[in-house]
Structure formats: structure tokens, C-alpha cells
mmCIF file of C-alpha atoms in Angstrom:
data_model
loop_
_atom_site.group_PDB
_atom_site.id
_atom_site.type_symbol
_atom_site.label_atom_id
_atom_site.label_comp_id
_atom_site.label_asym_id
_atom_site.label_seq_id
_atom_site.Cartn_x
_atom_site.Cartn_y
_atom_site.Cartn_z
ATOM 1 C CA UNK A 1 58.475 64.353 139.384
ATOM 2 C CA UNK A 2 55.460 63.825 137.446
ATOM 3 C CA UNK A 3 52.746 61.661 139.011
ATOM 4 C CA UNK A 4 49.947 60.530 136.854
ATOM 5 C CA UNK A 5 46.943 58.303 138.081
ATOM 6 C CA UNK A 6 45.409 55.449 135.408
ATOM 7 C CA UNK A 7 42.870 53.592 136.494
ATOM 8 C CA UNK A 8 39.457 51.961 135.075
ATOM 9 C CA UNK A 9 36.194 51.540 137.056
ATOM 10 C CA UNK A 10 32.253 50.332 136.578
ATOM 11 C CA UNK A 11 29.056 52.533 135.436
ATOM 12 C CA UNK A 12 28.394 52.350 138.961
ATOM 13 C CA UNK A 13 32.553 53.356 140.062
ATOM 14 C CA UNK A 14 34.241 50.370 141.419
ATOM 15 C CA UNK A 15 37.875 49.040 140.489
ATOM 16 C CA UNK A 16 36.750 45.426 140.869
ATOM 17 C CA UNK A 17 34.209 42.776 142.275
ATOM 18 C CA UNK A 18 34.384 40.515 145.365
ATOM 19 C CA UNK A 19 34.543 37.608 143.212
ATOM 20 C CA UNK A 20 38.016 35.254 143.222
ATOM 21 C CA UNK A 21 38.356 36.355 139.384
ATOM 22 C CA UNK A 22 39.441 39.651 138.110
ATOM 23 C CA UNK A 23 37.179 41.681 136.497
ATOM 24 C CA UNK A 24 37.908 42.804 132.987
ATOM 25 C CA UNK A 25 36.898 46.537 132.776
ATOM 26 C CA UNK A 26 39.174 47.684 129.824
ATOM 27 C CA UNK A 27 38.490 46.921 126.670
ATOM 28 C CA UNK A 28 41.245 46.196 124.113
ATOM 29 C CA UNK A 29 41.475 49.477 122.778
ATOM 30 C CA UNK A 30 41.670 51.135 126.496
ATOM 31 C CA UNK A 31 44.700 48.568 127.427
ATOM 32 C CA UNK A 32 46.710 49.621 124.071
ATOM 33 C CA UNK A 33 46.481 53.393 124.676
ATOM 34 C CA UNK A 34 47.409 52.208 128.417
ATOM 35 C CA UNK A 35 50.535 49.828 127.116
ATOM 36 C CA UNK A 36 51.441 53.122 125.013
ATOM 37 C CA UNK A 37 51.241 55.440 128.520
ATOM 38 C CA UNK A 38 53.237 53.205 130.305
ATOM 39 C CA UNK A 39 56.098 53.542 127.961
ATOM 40 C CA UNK A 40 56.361 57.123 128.493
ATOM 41 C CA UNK A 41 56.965 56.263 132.530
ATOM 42 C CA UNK A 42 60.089 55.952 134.142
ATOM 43 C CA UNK A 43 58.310 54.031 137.178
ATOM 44 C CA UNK A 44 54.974 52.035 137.780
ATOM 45 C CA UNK A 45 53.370 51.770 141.003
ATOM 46 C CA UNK A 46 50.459 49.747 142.346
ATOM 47 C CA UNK A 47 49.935 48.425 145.939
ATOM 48 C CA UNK A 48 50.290 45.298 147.305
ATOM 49 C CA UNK A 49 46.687 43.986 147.438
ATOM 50 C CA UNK A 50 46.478 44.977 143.503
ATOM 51 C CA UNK A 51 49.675 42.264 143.761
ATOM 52 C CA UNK A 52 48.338 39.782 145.474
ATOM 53 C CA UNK A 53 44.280 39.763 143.458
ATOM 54 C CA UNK A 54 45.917 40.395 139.662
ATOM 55 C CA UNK A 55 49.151 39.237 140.167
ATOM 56 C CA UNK A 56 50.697 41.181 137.360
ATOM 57 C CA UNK A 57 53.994 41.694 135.986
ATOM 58 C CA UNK A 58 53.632 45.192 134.523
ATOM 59 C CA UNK A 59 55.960 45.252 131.674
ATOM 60 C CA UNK A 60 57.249 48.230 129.208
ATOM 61 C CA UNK A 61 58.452 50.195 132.293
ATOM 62 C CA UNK A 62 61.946 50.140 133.637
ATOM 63 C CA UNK A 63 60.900 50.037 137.191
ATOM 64 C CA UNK A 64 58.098 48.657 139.212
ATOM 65 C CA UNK A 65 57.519 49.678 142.645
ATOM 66 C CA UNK A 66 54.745 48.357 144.978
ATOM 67 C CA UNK A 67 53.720 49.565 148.149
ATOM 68 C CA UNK A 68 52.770 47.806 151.792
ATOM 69 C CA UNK A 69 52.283 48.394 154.907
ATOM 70 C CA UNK A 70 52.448 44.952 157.006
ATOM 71 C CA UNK A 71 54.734 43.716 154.655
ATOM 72 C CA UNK A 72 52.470 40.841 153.745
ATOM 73 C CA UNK A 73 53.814 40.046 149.859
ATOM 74 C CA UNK A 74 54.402 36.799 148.278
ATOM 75 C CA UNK A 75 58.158 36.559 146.484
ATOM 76 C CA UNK A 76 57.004 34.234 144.210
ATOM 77 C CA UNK A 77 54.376 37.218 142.255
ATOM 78 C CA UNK A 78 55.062 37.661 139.152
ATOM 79 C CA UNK A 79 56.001 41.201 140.133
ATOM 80 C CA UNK A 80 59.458 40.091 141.453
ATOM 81 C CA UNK A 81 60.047 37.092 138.856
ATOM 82 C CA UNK A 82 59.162 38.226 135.128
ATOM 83 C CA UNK A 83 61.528 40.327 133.581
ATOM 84 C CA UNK A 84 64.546 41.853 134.545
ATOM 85 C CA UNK A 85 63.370 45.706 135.614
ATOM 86 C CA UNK A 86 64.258 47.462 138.719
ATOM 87 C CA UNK A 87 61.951 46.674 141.813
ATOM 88 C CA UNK A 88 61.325 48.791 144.622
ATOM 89 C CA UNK A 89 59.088 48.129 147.516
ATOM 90 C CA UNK A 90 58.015 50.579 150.056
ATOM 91 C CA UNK A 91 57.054 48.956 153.514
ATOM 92 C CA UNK A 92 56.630 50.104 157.375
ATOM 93 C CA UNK A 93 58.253 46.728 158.226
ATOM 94 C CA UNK A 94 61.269 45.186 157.062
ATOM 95 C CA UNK A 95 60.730 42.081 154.358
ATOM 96 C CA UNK A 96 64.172 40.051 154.626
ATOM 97 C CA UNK A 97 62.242 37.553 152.523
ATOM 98 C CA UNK A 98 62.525 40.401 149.596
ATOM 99 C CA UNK A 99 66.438 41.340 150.179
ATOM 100 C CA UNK A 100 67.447 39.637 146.957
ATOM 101 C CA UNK A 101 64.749 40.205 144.522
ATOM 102 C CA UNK A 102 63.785 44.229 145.285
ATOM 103 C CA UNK A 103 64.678 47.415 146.897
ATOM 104 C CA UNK A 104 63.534 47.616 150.256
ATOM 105 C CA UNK A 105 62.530 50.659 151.677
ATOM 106 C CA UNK A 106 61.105 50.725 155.176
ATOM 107 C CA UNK A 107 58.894 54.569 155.868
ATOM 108 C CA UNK A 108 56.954 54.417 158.774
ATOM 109 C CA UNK A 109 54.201 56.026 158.131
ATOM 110 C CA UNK A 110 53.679 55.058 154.539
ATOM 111 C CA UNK A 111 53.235 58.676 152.958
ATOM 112 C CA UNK A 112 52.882 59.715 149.055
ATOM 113 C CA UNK A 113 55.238 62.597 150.056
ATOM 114 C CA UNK A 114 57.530 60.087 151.312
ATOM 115 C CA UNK A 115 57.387 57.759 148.759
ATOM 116 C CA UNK A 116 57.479 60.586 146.451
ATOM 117 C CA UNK A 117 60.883 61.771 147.633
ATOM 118 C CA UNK A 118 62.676 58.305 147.709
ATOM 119 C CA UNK A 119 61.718 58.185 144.189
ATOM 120 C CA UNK A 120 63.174 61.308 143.136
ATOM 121 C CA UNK A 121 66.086 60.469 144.916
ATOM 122 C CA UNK A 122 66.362 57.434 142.446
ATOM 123 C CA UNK A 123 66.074 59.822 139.494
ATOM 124 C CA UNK A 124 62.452 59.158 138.535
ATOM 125 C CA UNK A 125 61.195 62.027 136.432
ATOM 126 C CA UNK A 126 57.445 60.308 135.584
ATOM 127 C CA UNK A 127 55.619 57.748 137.624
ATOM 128 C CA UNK A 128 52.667 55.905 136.627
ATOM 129 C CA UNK A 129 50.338 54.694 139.611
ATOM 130 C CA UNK A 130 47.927 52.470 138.615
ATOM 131 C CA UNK A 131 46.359 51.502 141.971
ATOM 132 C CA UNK A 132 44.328 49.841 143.911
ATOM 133 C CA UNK A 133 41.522 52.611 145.479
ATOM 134 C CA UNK A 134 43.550 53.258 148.642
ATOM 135 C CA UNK A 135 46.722 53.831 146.572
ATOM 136 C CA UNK A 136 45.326 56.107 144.810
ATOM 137 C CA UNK A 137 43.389 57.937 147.448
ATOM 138 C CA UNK A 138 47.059 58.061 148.857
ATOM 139 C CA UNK A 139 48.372 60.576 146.605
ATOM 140 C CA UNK A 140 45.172 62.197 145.970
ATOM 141 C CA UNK A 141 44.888 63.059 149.559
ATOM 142 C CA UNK A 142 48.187 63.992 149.130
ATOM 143 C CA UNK A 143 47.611 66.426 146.363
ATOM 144 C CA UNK A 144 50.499 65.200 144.356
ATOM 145 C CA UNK A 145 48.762 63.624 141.488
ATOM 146 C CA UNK A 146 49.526 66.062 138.706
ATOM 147 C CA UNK A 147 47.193 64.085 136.185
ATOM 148 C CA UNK A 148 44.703 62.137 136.053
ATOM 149 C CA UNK A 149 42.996 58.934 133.604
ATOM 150 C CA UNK A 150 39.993 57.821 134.429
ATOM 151 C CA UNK A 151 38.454 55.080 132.245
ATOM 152 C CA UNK A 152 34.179 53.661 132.762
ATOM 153 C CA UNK A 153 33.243 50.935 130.985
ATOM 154 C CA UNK A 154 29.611 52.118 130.669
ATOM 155 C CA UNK A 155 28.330 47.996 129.516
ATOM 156 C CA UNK A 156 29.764 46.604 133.408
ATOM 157 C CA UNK A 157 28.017 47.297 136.535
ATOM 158 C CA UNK A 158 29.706 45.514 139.240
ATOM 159 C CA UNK A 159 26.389 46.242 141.989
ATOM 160 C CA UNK A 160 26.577 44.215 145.010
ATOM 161 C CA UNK A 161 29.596 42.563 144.301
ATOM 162 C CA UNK A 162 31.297 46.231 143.948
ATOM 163 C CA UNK A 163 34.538 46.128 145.801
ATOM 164 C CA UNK A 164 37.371 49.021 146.204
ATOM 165 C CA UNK A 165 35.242 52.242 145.038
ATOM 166 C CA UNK A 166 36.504 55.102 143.776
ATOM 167 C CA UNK A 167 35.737 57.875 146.522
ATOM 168 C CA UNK A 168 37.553 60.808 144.952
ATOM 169 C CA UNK A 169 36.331 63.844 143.457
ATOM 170 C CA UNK A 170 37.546 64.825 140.419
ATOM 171 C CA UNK A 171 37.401 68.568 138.781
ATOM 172 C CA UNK A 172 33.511 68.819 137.183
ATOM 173 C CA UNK A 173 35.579 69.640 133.537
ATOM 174 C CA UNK A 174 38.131 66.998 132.345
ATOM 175 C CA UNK A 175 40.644 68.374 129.968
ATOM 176 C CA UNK A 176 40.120 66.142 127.317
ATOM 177 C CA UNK A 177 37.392 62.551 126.736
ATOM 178 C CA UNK A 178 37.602 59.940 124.404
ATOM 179 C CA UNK A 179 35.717 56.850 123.673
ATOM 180 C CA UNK A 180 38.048 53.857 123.213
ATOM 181 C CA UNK A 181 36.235 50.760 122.309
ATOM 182 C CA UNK A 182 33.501 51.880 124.396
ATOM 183 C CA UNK A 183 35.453 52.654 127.152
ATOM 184 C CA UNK A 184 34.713 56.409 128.404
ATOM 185 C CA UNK A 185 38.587 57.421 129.352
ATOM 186 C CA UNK A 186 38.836 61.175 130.210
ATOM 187 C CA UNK A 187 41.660 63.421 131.627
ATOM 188 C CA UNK A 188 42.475 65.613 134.207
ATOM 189 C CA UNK A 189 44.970 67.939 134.983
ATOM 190 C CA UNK A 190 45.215 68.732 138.516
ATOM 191 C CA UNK A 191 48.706 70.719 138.391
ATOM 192 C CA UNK A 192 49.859 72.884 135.362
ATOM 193 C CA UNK A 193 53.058 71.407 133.661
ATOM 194 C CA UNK A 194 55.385 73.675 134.504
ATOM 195 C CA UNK A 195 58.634 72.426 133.139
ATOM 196 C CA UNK A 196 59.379 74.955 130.935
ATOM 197 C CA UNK A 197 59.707 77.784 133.775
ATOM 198 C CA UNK A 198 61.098 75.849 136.007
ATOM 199 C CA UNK A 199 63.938 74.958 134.048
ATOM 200 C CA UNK A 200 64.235 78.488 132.922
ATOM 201 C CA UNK A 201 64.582 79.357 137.117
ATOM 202 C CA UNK A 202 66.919 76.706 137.924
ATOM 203 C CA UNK A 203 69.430 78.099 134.742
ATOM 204 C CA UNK A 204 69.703 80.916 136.816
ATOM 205 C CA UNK A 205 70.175 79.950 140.098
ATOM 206 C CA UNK A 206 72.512 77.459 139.067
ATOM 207 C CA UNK A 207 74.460 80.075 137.277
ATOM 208 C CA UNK A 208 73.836 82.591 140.232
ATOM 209 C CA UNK A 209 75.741 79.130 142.125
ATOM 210 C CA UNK A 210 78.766 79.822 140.189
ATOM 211 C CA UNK A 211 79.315 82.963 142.120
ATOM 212 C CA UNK A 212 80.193 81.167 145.339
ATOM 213 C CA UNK A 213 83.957 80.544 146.831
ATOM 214 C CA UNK A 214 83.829 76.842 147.652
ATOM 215 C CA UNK A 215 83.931 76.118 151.432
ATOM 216 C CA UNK A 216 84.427 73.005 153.493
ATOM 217 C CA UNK A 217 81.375 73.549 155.424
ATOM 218 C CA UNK A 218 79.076 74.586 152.987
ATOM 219 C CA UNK A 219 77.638 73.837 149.518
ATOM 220 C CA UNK A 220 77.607 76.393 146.619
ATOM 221 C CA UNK A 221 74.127 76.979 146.194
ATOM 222 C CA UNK A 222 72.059 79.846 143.903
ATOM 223 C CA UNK A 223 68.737 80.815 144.725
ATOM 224 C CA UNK A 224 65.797 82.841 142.988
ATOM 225 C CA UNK A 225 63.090 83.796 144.343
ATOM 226 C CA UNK A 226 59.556 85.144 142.049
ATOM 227 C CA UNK A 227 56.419 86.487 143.672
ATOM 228 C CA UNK A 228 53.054 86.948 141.938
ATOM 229 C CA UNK A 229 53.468 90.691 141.587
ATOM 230 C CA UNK A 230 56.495 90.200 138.892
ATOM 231 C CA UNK A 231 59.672 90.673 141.941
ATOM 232 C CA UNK A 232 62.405 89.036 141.457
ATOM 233 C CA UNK A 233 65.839 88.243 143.535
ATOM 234 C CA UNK A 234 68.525 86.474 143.369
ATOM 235 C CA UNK A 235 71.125 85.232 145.593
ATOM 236 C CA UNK A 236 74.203 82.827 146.353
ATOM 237 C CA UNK A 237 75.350 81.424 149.251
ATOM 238 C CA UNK A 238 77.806 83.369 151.638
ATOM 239 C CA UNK A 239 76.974 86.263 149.410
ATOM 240 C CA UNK A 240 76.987 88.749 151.835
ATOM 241 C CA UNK A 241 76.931 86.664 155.216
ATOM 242 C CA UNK A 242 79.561 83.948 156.235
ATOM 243 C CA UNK A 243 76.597 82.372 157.544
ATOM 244 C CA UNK A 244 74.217 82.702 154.856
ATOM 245 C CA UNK A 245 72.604 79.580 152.761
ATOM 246 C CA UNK A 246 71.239 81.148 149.492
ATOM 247 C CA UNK A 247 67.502 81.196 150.085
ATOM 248 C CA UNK A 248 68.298 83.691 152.816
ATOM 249 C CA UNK A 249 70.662 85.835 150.504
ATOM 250 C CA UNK A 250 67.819 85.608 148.566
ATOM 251 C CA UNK A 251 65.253 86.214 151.287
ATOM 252 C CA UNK A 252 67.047 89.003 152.474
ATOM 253 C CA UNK A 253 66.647 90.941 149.559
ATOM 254 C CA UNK A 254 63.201 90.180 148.947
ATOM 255 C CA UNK A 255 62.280 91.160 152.471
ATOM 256 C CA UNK A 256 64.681 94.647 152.179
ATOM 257 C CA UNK A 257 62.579 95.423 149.470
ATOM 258 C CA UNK A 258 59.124 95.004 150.713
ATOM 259 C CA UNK A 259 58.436 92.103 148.547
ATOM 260 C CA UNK A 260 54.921 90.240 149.151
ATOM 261 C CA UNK A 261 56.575 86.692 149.457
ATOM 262 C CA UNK A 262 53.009 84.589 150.358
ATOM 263 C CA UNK A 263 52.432 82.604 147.291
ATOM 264 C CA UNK A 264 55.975 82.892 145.554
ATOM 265 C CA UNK A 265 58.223 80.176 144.129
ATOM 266 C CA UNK A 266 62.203 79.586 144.826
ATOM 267 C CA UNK A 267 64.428 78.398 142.639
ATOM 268 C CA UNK A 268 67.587 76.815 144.055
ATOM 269 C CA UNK A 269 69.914 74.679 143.059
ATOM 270 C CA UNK A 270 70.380 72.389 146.047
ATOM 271 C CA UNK A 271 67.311 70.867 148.515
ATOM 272 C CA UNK A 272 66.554 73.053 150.968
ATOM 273 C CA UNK A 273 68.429 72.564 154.271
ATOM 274 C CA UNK A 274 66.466 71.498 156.937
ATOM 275 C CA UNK A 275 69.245 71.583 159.985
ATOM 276 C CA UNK A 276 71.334 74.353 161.347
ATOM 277 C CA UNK A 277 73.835 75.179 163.913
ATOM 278 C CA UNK A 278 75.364 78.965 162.577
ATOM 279 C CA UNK A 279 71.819 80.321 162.310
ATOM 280 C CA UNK A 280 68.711 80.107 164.550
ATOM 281 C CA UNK A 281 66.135 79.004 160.983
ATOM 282 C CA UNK A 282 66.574 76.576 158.388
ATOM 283 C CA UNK A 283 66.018 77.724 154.782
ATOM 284 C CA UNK A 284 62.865 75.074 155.009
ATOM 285 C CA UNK A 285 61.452 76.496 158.286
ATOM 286 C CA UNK A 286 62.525 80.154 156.629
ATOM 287 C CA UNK A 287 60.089 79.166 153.762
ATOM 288 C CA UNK A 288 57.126 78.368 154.984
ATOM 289 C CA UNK A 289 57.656 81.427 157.353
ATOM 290 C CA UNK A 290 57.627 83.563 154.452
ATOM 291 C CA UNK A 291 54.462 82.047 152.967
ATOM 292 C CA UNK A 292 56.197 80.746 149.571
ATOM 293 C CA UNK A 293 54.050 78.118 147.708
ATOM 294 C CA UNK A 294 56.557 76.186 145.487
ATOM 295 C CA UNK A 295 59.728 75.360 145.330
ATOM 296 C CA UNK A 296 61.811 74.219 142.913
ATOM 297 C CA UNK A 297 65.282 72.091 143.074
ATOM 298 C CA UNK A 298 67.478 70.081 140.903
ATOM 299 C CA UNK A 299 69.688 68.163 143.507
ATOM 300 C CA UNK A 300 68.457 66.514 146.978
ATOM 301 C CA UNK A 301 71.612 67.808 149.635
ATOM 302 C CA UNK A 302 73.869 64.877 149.739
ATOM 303 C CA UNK A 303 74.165 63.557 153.385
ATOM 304 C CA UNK A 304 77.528 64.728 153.937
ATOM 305 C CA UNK A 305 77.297 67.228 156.906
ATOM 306 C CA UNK A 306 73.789 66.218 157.972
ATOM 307 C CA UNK A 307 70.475 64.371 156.952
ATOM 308 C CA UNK A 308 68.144 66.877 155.053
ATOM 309 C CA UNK A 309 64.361 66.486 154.461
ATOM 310 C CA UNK A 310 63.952 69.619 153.426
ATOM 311 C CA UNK A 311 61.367 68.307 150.259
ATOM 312 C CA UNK A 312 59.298 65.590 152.304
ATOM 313 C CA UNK A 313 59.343 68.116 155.174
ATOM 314 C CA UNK A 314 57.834 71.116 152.475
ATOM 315 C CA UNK A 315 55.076 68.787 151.063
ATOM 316 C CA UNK A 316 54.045 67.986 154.573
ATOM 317 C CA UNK A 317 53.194 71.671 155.173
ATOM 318 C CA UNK A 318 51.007 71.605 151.917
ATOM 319 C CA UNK A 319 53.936 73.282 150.003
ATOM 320 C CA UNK A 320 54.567 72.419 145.732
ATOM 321 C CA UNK A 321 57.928 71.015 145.664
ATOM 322 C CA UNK A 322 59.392 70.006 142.125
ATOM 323 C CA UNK A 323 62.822 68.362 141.429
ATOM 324 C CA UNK A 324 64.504 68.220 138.186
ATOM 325 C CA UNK A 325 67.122 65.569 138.485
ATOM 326 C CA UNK A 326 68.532 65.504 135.441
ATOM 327 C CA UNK A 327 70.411 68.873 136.904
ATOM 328 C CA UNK A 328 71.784 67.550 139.766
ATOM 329 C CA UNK A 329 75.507 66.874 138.043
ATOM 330 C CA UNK A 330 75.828 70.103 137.087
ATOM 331 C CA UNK A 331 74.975 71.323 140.779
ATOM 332 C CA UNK A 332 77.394 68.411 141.517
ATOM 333 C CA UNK A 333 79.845 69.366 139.536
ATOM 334 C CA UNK A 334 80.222 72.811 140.482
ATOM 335 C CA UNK A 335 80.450 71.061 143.988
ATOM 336 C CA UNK A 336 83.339 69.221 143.244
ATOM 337 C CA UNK A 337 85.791 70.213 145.694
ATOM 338 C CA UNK A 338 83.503 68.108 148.470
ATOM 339 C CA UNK A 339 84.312 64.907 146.522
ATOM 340 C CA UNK A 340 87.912 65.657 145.764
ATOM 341 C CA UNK A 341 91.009 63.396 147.124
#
């Protein structure tokens, strides 16, 4: 997924005042080239005090999402009755009051990695979050905002009424600034897109995938592994072990060879598992053993043999984990015989 943080402040950095009334930072020019950014989202997120003081409805994107952690939101927002776009609400408590009108999704604690996961579960590709300051601290803390829009309106200083500051740091650089209608909006990449590599890695260990003899206990999986020096290794599931998941096929040769693994990526074509009972590691725990720094999936494991968590469990341990969904039929596919009569 691709996470980009929007959000305007004050000259003097704060997201609003403590007054009853909004405060207007964007001018119209800053909300257009916002309205256009939205479009290009699959999701929009903003917590649940940003619900109750604006009360907005955040149209143009086909799903809104809104996080909470006591659960305190009014059904009657705008958020749950304008429009007919998907709704999902993340929560640490259950909200029967929301059953009918949004997704409920109770994670206790309330974690971007967490709520980054469930998404990608749901086949977002791009989310927008738009706030408030503790939302966005969330994922910056996190470090899984990938980009970043920062908009001052240099004519508004909220001063003693200042409420929600932005504490962040941003890189000293942006990428790019612009003045819109006075507004000074500059960007920030934090990560590198990386889609075109990626991609490139998961056509081969999808293909290396191919190479398995479907089981009944086991997925067909392809794994490749790259480390900074230029090595490069390949493997499939039960390649050479009836016990073997791919990232160990792929381990194994890696490690025979004297491979530096600390700061390599993994391609593979199913989540990492996170449970086993044939072998004394999981291909998660085998990971971060190893040292590797990214990895890169196109299909969460399907619960049918266990519960994996492989991806929230990686980002926990400060690992890059990237998931191209729009893969995951073809790993499916190839998979078939799990689903068959």
C-alpha cells in the first residue's frame, strides 16, 4: 500500500483553533489540488475527533475509514449518511450502534501497522490520511507514511487559541513546493516508490511458484531473495525439503553461499507464515533472524490451516513490508486445488 499524509496547518503549525468553529486554513486553490488528490485514492482516513469537530463527508473516494479508540462516534455524522461509499471503522471496542452503516473492526491496540494490514487485506492499493495531529503522528511514528503534503497558510496564525499541533519532523529538503493561492503546500517523500522492482520480483517468484507439486498441507509459494551486494536466489516451496516453505529454499541457498542477507529484500508470492509445527522457525521469525529489511508479497495466506500475521508481525520489528494485491489471483489461482470440490 501507499500511504500519503495531507494536511494544512498555521504560520505558527496548528491544524485548528479551540474555538466551536472550524478554522479555514486552505484556500480555494489548496482544496482543488486536494479534491484532485483524493481522486487518485482508493481509501480516506481521518480520526474520529476530526469526525466529530468538521463533521465531513469526504467525497470523490470510494471508501472512508475513520479511526477510534473508545468508540465514542455519533451514527448520525455525515461520515456514515452522505453518499453511498464503503465505510470502515477501526475501534478497540465494539460499536453495535455502527453494525448497519460501516465495517467494524475491533484492534486492540489501535496500531498504523494494524490498520495498515486490514486495509490491504481489503485490496487498498493508496490511502489518503488526512488527520487529525494524533492520526497522523500514528503512522508517522509508525514510519509508514510513504509521502507527505504539508500545506501553511502563511496570512493565519492561530496563537493562543492553537489547538492539535503538528509535532513531527519532516526531512529539512521537500521534494517539490508550490504556492497555491497563497497557500505554501510542499512534498515529501519519505519512502522511494518502488513499484516498478517490486513487481519485476514478484514475476519471478510467482513464476518460480509454478514449480511446486500441489499439496494438501501446504501452499505453492516462490520466493526471491536480493541483497545489496547484487546476490540473488531463488526458491519454491518443498524444493528440496518436504518440509520446506520457500523463503527457506530460498534462505538456504543464500546462506550455502555466504550471502550477506542484513539489509536484503524477499520476494514471495504468499505472506509470510508466521506458525509452524514441521519446523522449529517460521519464515517471519527466519527473516528477521537473517537481518532482511523488506519484504515484498502479493497475497496475505488465506486462513485455511492457521491464522498468519506474518506482515503486521514484520512491521512491528521495524521491517518494510509491501503488498501488491492486484497479484493475489494469480497466486490464487495457481493455488487452486485448495478451493476445489
Amino acid at each position: 500500500m501507499r500511504i500519503t499524509l495531507s494536511y494544512a496547518t498555521s504560520k505558527d503549525g496548528f491544524l485548528d483553533d479551540c474555538t466551536a468553529e472550524r478554522l479555514i486554513l486552505s484556500t480555494p486553490e489548496d482544496w482543488e489540488a486536494v479534491y484532485a488528490l483524493r481522486q487518485e485514492q482508493d481509501a480516506i482516513l481521518v480520526g474520529a475527533e476530526t469526525l466529530r469537530r468538521d463533521n465531513p463527508s469526504l467525497k470523490l473516494v470510494p471508501t472512508r475509514i475513520t479511526i477510534t479508540r473508545s468508540g465514542n462516534i455519533d451514527p448520525t455524522l455525515r461520515f456514515f449518511t452522505i453518499g453511498e461509499a464503503r465505510r470502515i471503522v477501526f475501534s478497540e471496542v465494539e460499536i453495535p450502534a455502527l453494525e448497519s452503516l460501516a465495517e467494524v473492526i475491533v484492534a486492540k491496540p489501535l496500531t498504523a501497522r494494524r490498520i495498515t494490514t486490514e486495509l490491504e487485506r481489503r485490496g487498498i492499493n493508496r490511502l489518503l490520511v488526512e488527520g487529525g495531529a494524533h492520526t497522523l503522528q500514528l503512522f508517522l511514528e509508525e514510519n509508514l507514511a510513504d509521502e507527505v503534503r504539508c500545506a501553511v497558510n502563511p496570512a493565519i496564525e492561530a496563537g493562543e487559541q492553537g489547538y492539535a499541533p503538528c509535532r513531527h519532523t519532516l526531512p529539512t529538503i521537500p521534494d517539490r513546493c508550490e504556492n497555491l493561492g497563497g497557500m505554501e503546500v510542499c512534498h515529501y517523500t519519505l519512502h522511494p516508490d518502488t513499484t516498478e522492482a517490486d513487481l519485476r520480483g514478484l514475476s519471478e517468484a510467482i513464476e518460480a511458484s509454478r514449480n511446486c507439486t500441489p499439496a494438501a498441507g501446504s501452499y505453492c509459494v516462490g520466493a526471491v531473495i536480493e541483497t545489496l551486494d547484487g546476490g540473488h536466489f531463488v526458491g519454491y516451496t518443498h524444493e528440496t525439503s518436504p518440509t520446506h516453505h520457500a523463503e527457506q529454499e530460498a534462505l538456504k541457498k543464500a546462506i550455502t553461499a555466504n550471502a550477506d542477507l542484513r539489509g536484503a529484500t524477499i520476494y514471495t508470492s504468499m505472506e509470510p507464515c508466521t506458525t509452524r509445527k514441521s519446523e522449529p522457525e517460521s519464515c517471519t521469525q527466519l527473516i528477521l533472524r537473517y537481518g532482511l529489511k523488506r519484504v515484498v508479497f502479493a497475497c496475505y495466506e488465506p486462513n485455511k490451516f492457521v491464522q498468519c500475521d506474518g506482515a503486521c508481525t514484520l512491521r512491528a520489528h521495524g521491517v518494510e513490508v509491501r503488498v501488491y494485491p492486484d497479484l493475489a489471483d494469480e497466486v490464487l489461482n495457481i493455488n487452486g486445488h485448495h478451493w476445489e470440490d
